[in-house]
Amino acid sequence: DIQLTQSPSFLSASVGDSVTITCRASQGISNYLAWYQQKLGKAPNLLIYDATTLQTGVPSRFSGSGSGTEFTLTISSLQPEDFATYYCQQLNNYPVTFGQGTKLEIK
Amino acid sequence: QVQLVESGGGVVQPGKSLRLSCAASGFTFETYSMHWARQAPGKGLEWMAVISYDGTNKHYADSVKGRFTISRDNSNNTVYLQMTSLTTEDTAVYYCARGGLVVVTARGNWFDPWGQGTLVTVSS
């Protein structure tokens, strides 16, 4: 199975900051990576798919990059509603796997 | 709009069975793969199973293979997860999610949207 490791696991930042979350895959997955945002008590929400494609309706301050084994999610100019937990997910093959999550908290 | 509504969760004893349902609306159900995923209390996301748009292809996580069965009824726009031999480790919120359009591989099968989830508690 493909393992995904996110770093950091916890991140503290202020409104207006720019932050980057990294997701590393245990083997190459081309660009078959998605990013999700999950707020407390809610279902996850798709932000980015195919590593770099922004889902319709997602603000442009979210961006994704990478291919192969290393990927990043960048949020520029953090807004209060961005404080949540973020997960990467690989869709190169089954079983689909998720990273362990990165919790973004307000400093 | 696209909507997924899970039902069937509750409290069940170890060793027992439970069937979850996910009713879909707002899209052409029979053209999309459907997934189940779960989240144990305070933990991360874990994918469980996927069924292709026509029901002919299914894949499972190793942790549930042989115990859980995914199925779908395209005439009723519903996907199911039959869970047997439940243990306390299966306690979680279970989510259904729409996958890709007419795909049978994992590629292109991202999860969007997700339902609100249904809580399954396995306890004696």
PDB file of C-alpha atoms in Angstrom:
ATOM      1  CA  ASP A   1       0.000   0.000   0.000  1.00  0.00           C
ATOM      2  CA  ILE A   2       1.112   3.564  -0.637  1.00  0.00           C
ATOM      3  CA  GLN A   3       1.838   5.519   2.552  1.00  0.00           C
ATOM      4  CA  LEU A   4       1.336   9.289   2.670  1.00  0.00           C
ATOM      5  CA  THR A   5       3.179  11.355   5.250  1.00  0.00           C
ATOM      6  CA  GLN A   6       2.075  14.924   5.876  1.00  0.00           C
ATOM      7  CA  SER A   7       4.209  17.558   7.532  1.00  0.00           C
ATOM      8  CA  PRO A   8       3.765  19.270   9.792  1.00  0.00           C
ATOM      9  CA  SER A   9       1.032  17.517  11.773  1.00  0.00           C
ATOM     10  CA  PHE A  10       0.201  20.777  13.556  1.00  0.00           C
ATOM     11  CA  LEU A  11       0.608  24.302  12.295  1.00  0.00           C
ATOM     12  CA  SER A  12      -0.064  27.564  14.060  1.00  0.00           C
ATOM     13  CA  ALA A  13      -0.499  30.719  11.981  1.00  0.00           C
ATOM     14  CA  SER A  14      -2.196  34.103  11.946  1.00  0.00           C
ATOM     15  CA  VAL A  15      -4.843  35.597   9.680  1.00  0.00           C
ATOM     16  CA  GLY A  16      -3.081  36.975   6.612  1.00  0.00           C
ATOM     17  CA  ASP A  17      -0.147  34.548   6.794  1.00  0.00           C
ATOM     18  CA  SER A  18       0.820  32.177   4.012  1.00  0.00           C
ATOM     19  CA  VAL A  19       1.320  28.504   4.932  1.00  0.00           C
ATOM     20  CA  THR A  20       2.516  25.364   3.146  1.00  0.00           C
ATOM     21  CA  ILE A  21       1.697  21.742   3.950  1.00  0.00           C
ATOM     22  CA  THR A  22       3.784  18.939   2.476  1.00  0.00           C
ATOM     23  CA  CYS A  23       2.630  15.427   1.567  1.00  0.00           C
ATOM     24  CA  ARG A  24       5.178  12.746   0.695  1.00  0.00           C
ATOM     25  CA  ALA A  25       4.238   9.440  -0.913  1.00  0.00           C
ATOM     26  CA  SER A  26       6.130   6.194  -0.260  1.00  0.00           C
ATOM     27  CA  GLN A  27       6.281   5.576  -4.005  1.00  0.00           C
ATOM     28  CA  GLY A  28       5.591   7.590  -7.124  1.00  0.00           C
ATOM     29  CA  ILE A  29       1.951   8.433  -7.754  1.00  0.00           C
ATOM     30  CA  SER A  30       2.341  10.722 -10.787  1.00  0.00           C
ATOM     31  CA  ASN A  31      -0.137  13.565 -10.137  1.00  0.00           C
ATOM     32  CA  TYR A  32      -2.936  11.440  -8.664  1.00  0.00           C
ATOM     33  CA  LEU A  33      -3.229  13.387  -5.448  1.00  0.00           C
ATOM     34  CA  ALA A  34      -6.123  15.280  -3.891  1.00  0.00           C
ATOM     35  CA  TRP A  35      -6.374  17.658  -0.938  1.00  0.00           C
ATOM     36  CA  TYR A  36      -9.346  17.975   1.412  1.00  0.00           C
ATOM     37  CA  GLN A  37     -10.313  20.425   4.131  1.00  0.00           C
ATOM     38  CA  GLN A  38     -12.261  19.236   7.162  1.00  0.00           C
ATOM     39  CA  LYS A  39     -13.783  21.544   9.736  1.00  0.00           C
ATOM     40  CA  LEU A  40     -14.667  20.290  13.195  1.00  0.00           C
ATOM     41  CA  GLY A  41     -17.751  18.075  13.156  1.00  0.00           C
ATOM     42  CA  LYS A  42     -18.196  18.354   9.388  1.00  0.00           C
ATOM     43  CA  ALA A  43     -17.529  16.145   6.390  1.00  0.00           C
ATOM     44  CA  PRO A  44     -14.360  16.737   4.374  1.00  0.00           C
ATOM     45  CA  ASN A  45     -14.500  19.049   1.373  1.00  0.00           C
ATOM     46  CA  LEU A  46     -12.474  18.604  -1.833  1.00  0.00           C
ATOM     47  CA  LEU A  47     -10.072  21.473  -2.468  1.00  0.00           C
ATOM     48  CA  ILE A  48      -7.667  20.244  -5.157  1.00  0.00           C
ATOM     49  CA  TYR A  49      -7.438  17.179  -7.393  1.00  0.00           C
ATOM     50  CA  ASP A  50      -4.817  15.901  -9.811  1.00  0.00           C
ATOM     51  CA  ALA A  51      -2.281  17.660  -7.572  1.00  0.00           C
ATOM     52  CA  THR A  52      -2.820  21.144  -9.010  1.00  0.00           C
ATOM     53  CA  THR A  53      -6.437  21.553 -10.195  1.00  0.00           C
ATOM     54  CA  LEU A  54      -8.585  23.767  -7.999  1.00  0.00           C
ATOM     55  CA  GLN A  55     -12.094  22.380  -7.473  1.00  0.00           C
ATOM     56  CA  THR A  56     -14.877  24.690  -8.636  1.00  0.00           C
ATOM     57  CA  GLY A  57     -15.847  27.168  -5.952  1.00  0.00           C
ATOM     58  CA  VAL A  58     -12.632  26.874  -3.945  1.00  0.00           C
ATOM     59  CA  PRO A  59     -10.943  30.260  -3.366  1.00  0.00           C
ATOM     60  CA  SER A  60      -7.854  30.981  -5.430  1.00  0.00           C
ATOM     61  CA  ARG A  61      -5.738  31.483  -2.296  1.00  0.00           C
ATOM     62  CA  PHE A  62      -5.505  27.667  -2.234  1.00  0.00           C
ATOM     63  CA  SER A  63      -2.980  26.116  -4.599  1.00  0.00           C
ATOM     64  CA  GLY A  64      -1.352  22.740  -5.062  1.00  0.00           C
ATOM     65  CA  SER A  65       1.889  21.622  -6.636  1.00  0.00           C
ATOM     66  CA  GLY A  66       4.078  18.577  -7.072  1.00  0.00           C
ATOM     67  CA  SER A  67       4.255  15.235  -8.811  1.00  0.00           C
ATOM     68  CA  GLY A  68       5.835  11.866  -8.200  1.00  0.00           C
ATOM     69  CA  THR A  69       6.414  11.601  -4.465  1.00  0.00           C
ATOM     70  CA  GLU A  70       6.355  15.156  -3.121  1.00  0.00           C
ATOM     71  CA  PHE A  71       3.381  17.499  -3.070  1.00  0.00           C
ATOM     72  CA  THR A  72       2.449  20.759  -1.401  1.00  0.00           C
ATOM     73  CA  LEU A  73      -0.708  22.627  -0.508  1.00  0.00           C
ATOM     74  CA  THR A  74      -0.241  26.357  -0.078  1.00  0.00           C
ATOM     75  CA  ILE A  75      -2.772  28.719   1.420  1.00  0.00           C
ATOM     76  CA  SER A  76      -1.912  32.357   0.865  1.00  0.00           C
ATOM     77  CA  SER A  77      -3.372  35.156   2.972  1.00  0.00           C
ATOM     78  CA  LEU A  78      -5.100  32.930   5.541  1.00  0.00           C
ATOM     79  CA  GLN A  79      -8.706  33.752   6.326  1.00  0.00           C
ATOM     80  CA  PRO A  80     -10.502  32.887   9.594  1.00  0.00           C
ATOM     81  CA  GLU A  81     -12.510  30.168   7.830  1.00  0.00           C
ATOM     82  CA  ASP A  82      -9.314  28.372   6.717  1.00  0.00           C
ATOM     83  CA  PHE A  83      -8.462  27.122  10.201  1.00  0.00           C
ATOM     84  CA  ALA A  84      -9.257  23.433   9.882  1.00  0.00           C
ATOM     85  CA  THR A  85      -7.605  20.057   9.318  1.00  0.00           C
ATOM     86  CA  TYR A  86      -6.186  19.233   5.880  1.00  0.00           C
ATOM     87  CA  TYR A  87      -5.693  15.779   4.381  1.00  0.00           C
ATOM     88  CA  CYS A  88      -3.911  14.606   1.270  1.00  0.00           C
ATOM     89  CA  GLN A  89      -5.140  11.494  -0.551  1.00  0.00           C
ATOM     90  CA  GLN A  90      -3.544   9.350  -3.225  1.00  0.00           C
ATOM     91  CA  LEU A  91      -5.630   8.007  -6.084  1.00  0.00           C
ATOM     92  CA  ASN A  92      -2.892   6.277  -8.081  1.00  0.00           C
ATOM     93  CA  ASN A  93      -4.181   2.837  -7.185  1.00  0.00           C
ATOM     94  CA  TYR A  94      -6.250   0.913  -4.669  1.00  0.00           C
ATOM     95  CA  PRO A  95      -6.298   0.926  -1.742  1.00  0.00           C
ATOM     96  CA  VAL A  96      -6.871   4.663  -1.707  1.00  0.00           C
ATOM     97  CA  THR A  97      -4.931   6.130   1.225  1.00  0.00           C
ATOM     98  CA  PHE A  98      -4.926   9.391   3.155  1.00  0.00           C
ATOM     99  CA  GLY A  99      -2.233  11.296   4.961  1.00  0.00           C
ATOM    100  CA  GLN A 100      -2.566  11.551   8.723  1.00  0.00           C
ATOM    101  CA  GLY A 101      -3.784  15.142   8.535  1.00  0.00           C
ATOM    102  CA  THR A 102      -2.437  18.600   9.335  1.00  0.00           C
ATOM    103  CA  LYS A 103      -4.310  20.675  11.882  1.00  0.00           C
ATOM    104  CA  LEU A 104      -4.070  24.391  11.164  1.00  0.00           C
ATOM    105  CA  GLU A 105      -4.724  26.494  14.243  1.00  0.00           C
ATOM    106  CA  ILE A 106      -4.954  30.196  14.901  1.00  0.00           C
ATOM    107  CA  LYS A 107      -1.899  31.672  16.586  1.00  0.00           C
TER     108      LYS A 107
ATOM    109  CA  GLN B   1     -27.846  20.299  -5.949  1.00  0.00           C
ATOM    110  CA  VAL B   2     -25.808  17.155  -5.364  1.00  0.00           C
ATOM    111  CA  GLN B   3     -26.707  15.569  -2.062  1.00  0.00           C
ATOM    112  CA  LEU B   4     -25.721  12.396  -0.237  1.00  0.00           C
ATOM    113  CA  VAL B   5     -27.558  11.309   2.897  1.00  0.00           C
ATOM    114  CA  GLU B   6     -26.303   8.395   4.977  1.00  0.00           C
ATOM    115  CA  SER B   7     -28.474   6.388   7.348  1.00  0.00           C
ATOM    116  CA  GLY B   8     -28.396   3.166   9.299  1.00  0.00           C
ATOM    117  CA  GLY B   9     -25.836   3.993  11.962  1.00  0.00           C
ATOM    118  CA  GLY B  10     -26.341   3.270  15.631  1.00  0.00           C
ATOM    119  CA  VAL B  11     -25.105   1.209  18.544  1.00  0.00           C
ATOM    120  CA  VAL B  12     -24.383  -2.454  17.842  1.00  0.00           C
ATOM    121  CA  GLN B  13     -22.782  -5.230  19.866  1.00  0.00           C
ATOM    122  CA  PRO B  14     -19.446  -6.762  18.902  1.00  0.00           C
ATOM    123  CA  GLY B  15     -19.859  -9.605  16.438  1.00  0.00           C
ATOM    124  CA  LYS B  16     -23.125  -8.267  15.081  1.00  0.00           C
ATOM    125  CA  SER B  17     -23.964  -6.836  11.662  1.00  0.00           C
ATOM    126  CA  LEU B  18     -25.240  -3.514  10.384  1.00  0.00           C
ATOM    127  CA  ARG B  19     -26.185  -2.139   6.975  1.00  0.00           C
ATOM    128  CA  LEU B  20     -25.570   1.482   6.071  1.00  0.00           C
ATOM    129  CA  SER B  21     -27.389   3.263   3.245  1.00  0.00           C
ATOM    130  CA  CYS B  22     -26.514   6.364   1.290  1.00  0.00           C
ATOM    131  CA  ALA B  23     -29.257   8.025  -0.726  1.00  0.00           C
ATOM    132  CA  ALA B  24     -28.060  10.175  -3.603  1.00  0.00           C
ATOM    133  CA  SER B  25     -29.809  12.979  -5.439  1.00  0.00           C
ATOM    134  CA  GLY B  26     -29.049  15.847  -7.796  1.00  0.00           C
ATOM    135  CA  PHE B  27     -26.880  13.935 -10.272  1.00  0.00           C
ATOM    136  CA  THR B  28     -26.979  10.960 -12.649  1.00  0.00           C
ATOM    137  CA  PHE B  29     -26.221   8.325 -10.025  1.00  0.00           C
ATOM    138  CA  GLU B  30     -25.656   5.404 -12.398  1.00  0.00           C
ATOM    139  CA  THR B  31     -22.692   7.131 -14.061  1.00  0.00           C
ATOM    140  CA  TYR B  32     -20.555   7.659 -10.938  1.00  0.00           C
ATOM    141  CA  SER B  33     -18.443   5.438  -8.725  1.00  0.00           C
ATOM    142  CA  MET B  34     -19.330   5.593  -5.045  1.00  0.00           C
ATOM    143  CA  HIS B  35     -17.048   5.284  -2.019  1.00  0.00           C
ATOM    144  CA  TRP B  36     -17.373   4.610   1.687  1.00  0.00           C
ATOM    145  CA  ALA B  37     -14.829   6.038   4.130  1.00  0.00           C
ATOM    146  CA  ARG B  38     -14.738   6.301   7.905  1.00  0.00           C
ATOM    147  CA  GLN B  39     -13.263   8.355  10.681  1.00  0.00           C
ATOM    148  CA  ALA B  40     -12.767   6.958  14.170  1.00  0.00           C
ATOM    149  CA  PRO B  41     -13.286   9.462  17.023  1.00  0.00           C
ATOM    150  CA  GLY B  42     -10.433  11.957  17.043  1.00  0.00           C
ATOM    151  CA  LYS B  43      -8.622  10.155  14.233  1.00  0.00           C
ATOM    152  CA  GLY B  44      -7.954  10.631  10.536  1.00  0.00           C
ATOM    153  CA  LEU B  45      -9.772   9.472   7.426  1.00  0.00           C
ATOM    154  CA  GLU B  46      -9.725   5.852   6.289  1.00  0.00           C
ATOM    155  CA  TRP B  47     -11.035   4.665   2.936  1.00  0.00           C
ATOM    156  CA  MET B  48     -13.230   1.553   3.134  1.00  0.00           C
ATOM    157  CA  ALA B  49     -14.588   0.533  -0.259  1.00  0.00           C
ATOM    158  CA  VAL B  50     -15.538   1.638  -3.748  1.00  0.00           C
ATOM    159  CA  ILE B  51     -18.044   0.377  -6.279  1.00  0.00           C
ATOM    160  CA  SER B  52     -17.956   1.278  -9.953  1.00  0.00           C
ATOM    161  CA  TYR B  53     -20.804   3.087 -11.659  1.00  0.00           C
ATOM    162  CA  ASP B  54     -22.317  -0.167 -12.936  1.00  0.00           C
ATOM    163  CA  GLY B  55     -21.573  -2.263  -9.876  1.00  0.00           C
ATOM    164  CA  THR B  56     -19.212  -4.630 -11.663  1.00  0.00           C
ATOM    165  CA  ASN B  57     -15.966  -3.502  -9.989  1.00  0.00           C
ATOM    166  CA  LYS B  58     -15.457  -3.352  -6.231  1.00  0.00           C
ATOM    167  CA  HIS B  59     -12.378  -2.779  -4.097  1.00  0.00           C
ATOM    168  CA  TYR B  60     -11.926  -2.919  -0.331  1.00  0.00           C
ATOM    169  CA  ALA B  61      -9.454  -1.840   2.313  1.00  0.00           C
ATOM    170  CA  ASP B  62      -7.585  -4.784   3.799  1.00  0.00           C
ATOM    171  CA  SER B  63      -9.006  -3.947   7.233  1.00  0.00           C
ATOM    172  CA  VAL B  64     -12.555  -4.797   6.111  1.00  0.00           C
ATOM    173  CA  LYS B  65     -12.064  -7.244   3.251  1.00  0.00           C
ATOM    174  CA  GLY B  66     -14.226 -10.311   3.819  1.00  0.00           C
ATOM    175  CA  ARG B  67     -16.332  -8.540   6.468  1.00  0.00           C
ATOM    176  CA  PHE B  68     -17.817  -5.553   4.609  1.00  0.00           C
ATOM    177  CA  THR B  69     -19.674  -5.623   1.294  1.00  0.00           C
ATOM    178  CA  ILE B  70     -20.447  -2.617  -0.867  1.00  0.00           C
ATOM    179  CA  SER B  71     -23.398  -2.694  -3.264  1.00  0.00           C
ATOM    180  CA  ARG B  72     -25.619  -0.291  -5.132  1.00  0.00           C
ATOM    181  CA  ASP B  73     -29.139  -0.012  -6.503  1.00  0.00           C
ATOM    182  CA  ASN B  74     -29.079   2.305  -9.475  1.00  0.00           C
ATOM    183  CA  SER B  75     -32.852   2.215  -9.779  1.00  0.00           C
ATOM    184  CA  ASN B  76     -33.135   3.743  -6.294  1.00  0.00           C
ATOM    185  CA  ASN B  77     -30.008   5.932  -6.351  1.00  0.00           C
ATOM    186  CA  THR B  78     -28.650   4.240  -3.242  1.00  0.00           C
ATOM    187  CA  VAL B  79     -25.332   2.713  -2.236  1.00  0.00           C
ATOM    188  CA  TYR B  80     -25.021   0.329   0.691  1.00  0.00           C
ATOM    189  CA  LEU B  81     -22.352  -0.924   3.051  1.00  0.00           C
ATOM    190  CA  GLN B  82     -23.117  -4.258   4.695  1.00  0.00           C
ATOM    191  CA  MET B  83     -20.900  -4.679   7.748  1.00  0.00           C
ATOM    192  CA  THR B  84     -20.502  -8.010   9.545  1.00  0.00           C
ATOM    193  CA  SER B  85     -18.409  -9.335  12.449  1.00  0.00           C
ATOM    194  CA  LEU B  86     -18.144  -5.842  13.854  1.00  0.00           C
ATOM    195  CA  THR B  87     -15.505  -5.065  16.482  1.00  0.00           C
ATOM    196  CA  THR B  88     -14.908  -2.049  18.684  1.00  0.00           C
ATOM    197  CA  GLU B  89     -12.247  -0.960  16.165  1.00  0.00           C
ATOM    198  CA  ASP B  90     -15.070  -0.328  13.657  1.00  0.00           C
ATOM    199  CA  THR B  91     -16.507   2.460  15.803  1.00  0.00           C
ATOM    200  CA  ALA B  92     -16.446   5.546  13.592  1.00  0.00           C
ATOM    201  CA  VAL B  93     -18.398   8.068  11.568  1.00  0.00           C
ATOM    202  CA  TYR B  94     -19.029   6.475   8.191  1.00  0.00           C
ATOM    203  CA  TYR B  95     -19.204   8.690   5.132  1.00  0.00           C
ATOM    204  CA  CYS B  96     -20.297   7.950   1.602  1.00  0.00           C
ATOM    205  CA  ALA B  97     -18.797  10.036  -1.172  1.00  0.00           C
ATOM    206  CA  ARG B  98     -19.293  10.377  -4.897  1.00  0.00           C
ATOM    207  CA  GLY B  99     -16.334   9.241  -6.963  1.00  0.00           C
ATOM    208  CA  GLY B 100     -15.438   9.672 -10.588  1.00  0.00           C
ATOM    209  CA  LEU B 101     -17.567   9.770 -13.694  1.00  0.00           C
ATOM    210  CA  VAL B 102     -17.571   6.416 -15.508  1.00  0.00           C
ATOM    211  CA  VAL B 103     -14.199   5.349 -14.077  1.00  0.00           C
ATOM    212  CA  VAL B 104     -13.194   1.937 -12.794  1.00  0.00           C
ATOM    213  CA  THR B 105      -9.663   2.705 -11.590  1.00  0.00           C
ATOM    214  CA  ALA B 106      -8.601   4.850  -8.644  1.00  0.00           C
ATOM    215  CA  ARG B 107      -7.344   7.536 -11.023  1.00  0.00           C
ATOM    216  CA  GLY B 108      -9.860  10.306 -11.417  1.00  0.00           C
ATOM    217  CA  ASN B 109     -11.914   8.886  -8.567  1.00  0.00           C
ATOM    218  CA  TRP B 110     -11.568  11.759  -6.079  1.00  0.00           C
ATOM    219  CA  PHE B 111     -14.289  12.175  -3.464  1.00  0.00           C
ATOM    220  CA  ASP B 112     -16.747  14.969  -4.138  1.00  0.00           C
ATOM    221  CA  PRO B 113     -19.052  15.580  -2.424  1.00  0.00           C
ATOM    222  CA  TRP B 114     -19.225  13.705   0.869  1.00  0.00           C
ATOM    223  CA  GLY B 115     -22.352  12.961   2.863  1.00  0.00           C
ATOM    224  CA  GLN B 116     -22.777  14.272   6.398  1.00  0.00           C
ATOM    225  CA  GLY B 117     -21.848  10.903   7.893  1.00  0.00           C
ATOM    226  CA  THR B 118     -23.536   8.382  10.152  1.00  0.00           C
ATOM    227  CA  LEU B 119     -22.090   7.257  13.486  1.00  0.00           C
ATOM    228  CA  VAL B 120     -21.566   3.573  14.173  1.00  0.00           C
ATOM    229  CA  THR B 121     -20.721   2.623  17.735  1.00  0.00           C
ATOM    230  CA  VAL B 122     -19.703  -0.957  18.447  1.00  0.00           C
ATOM    231  CA  SER B 123     -20.058  -1.623  22.143  1.00  0.00           C
ATOM    232  CA  SER B 124     -21.328  -4.289  24.491  1.00  0.00           C
TER     233      SER B 124
END
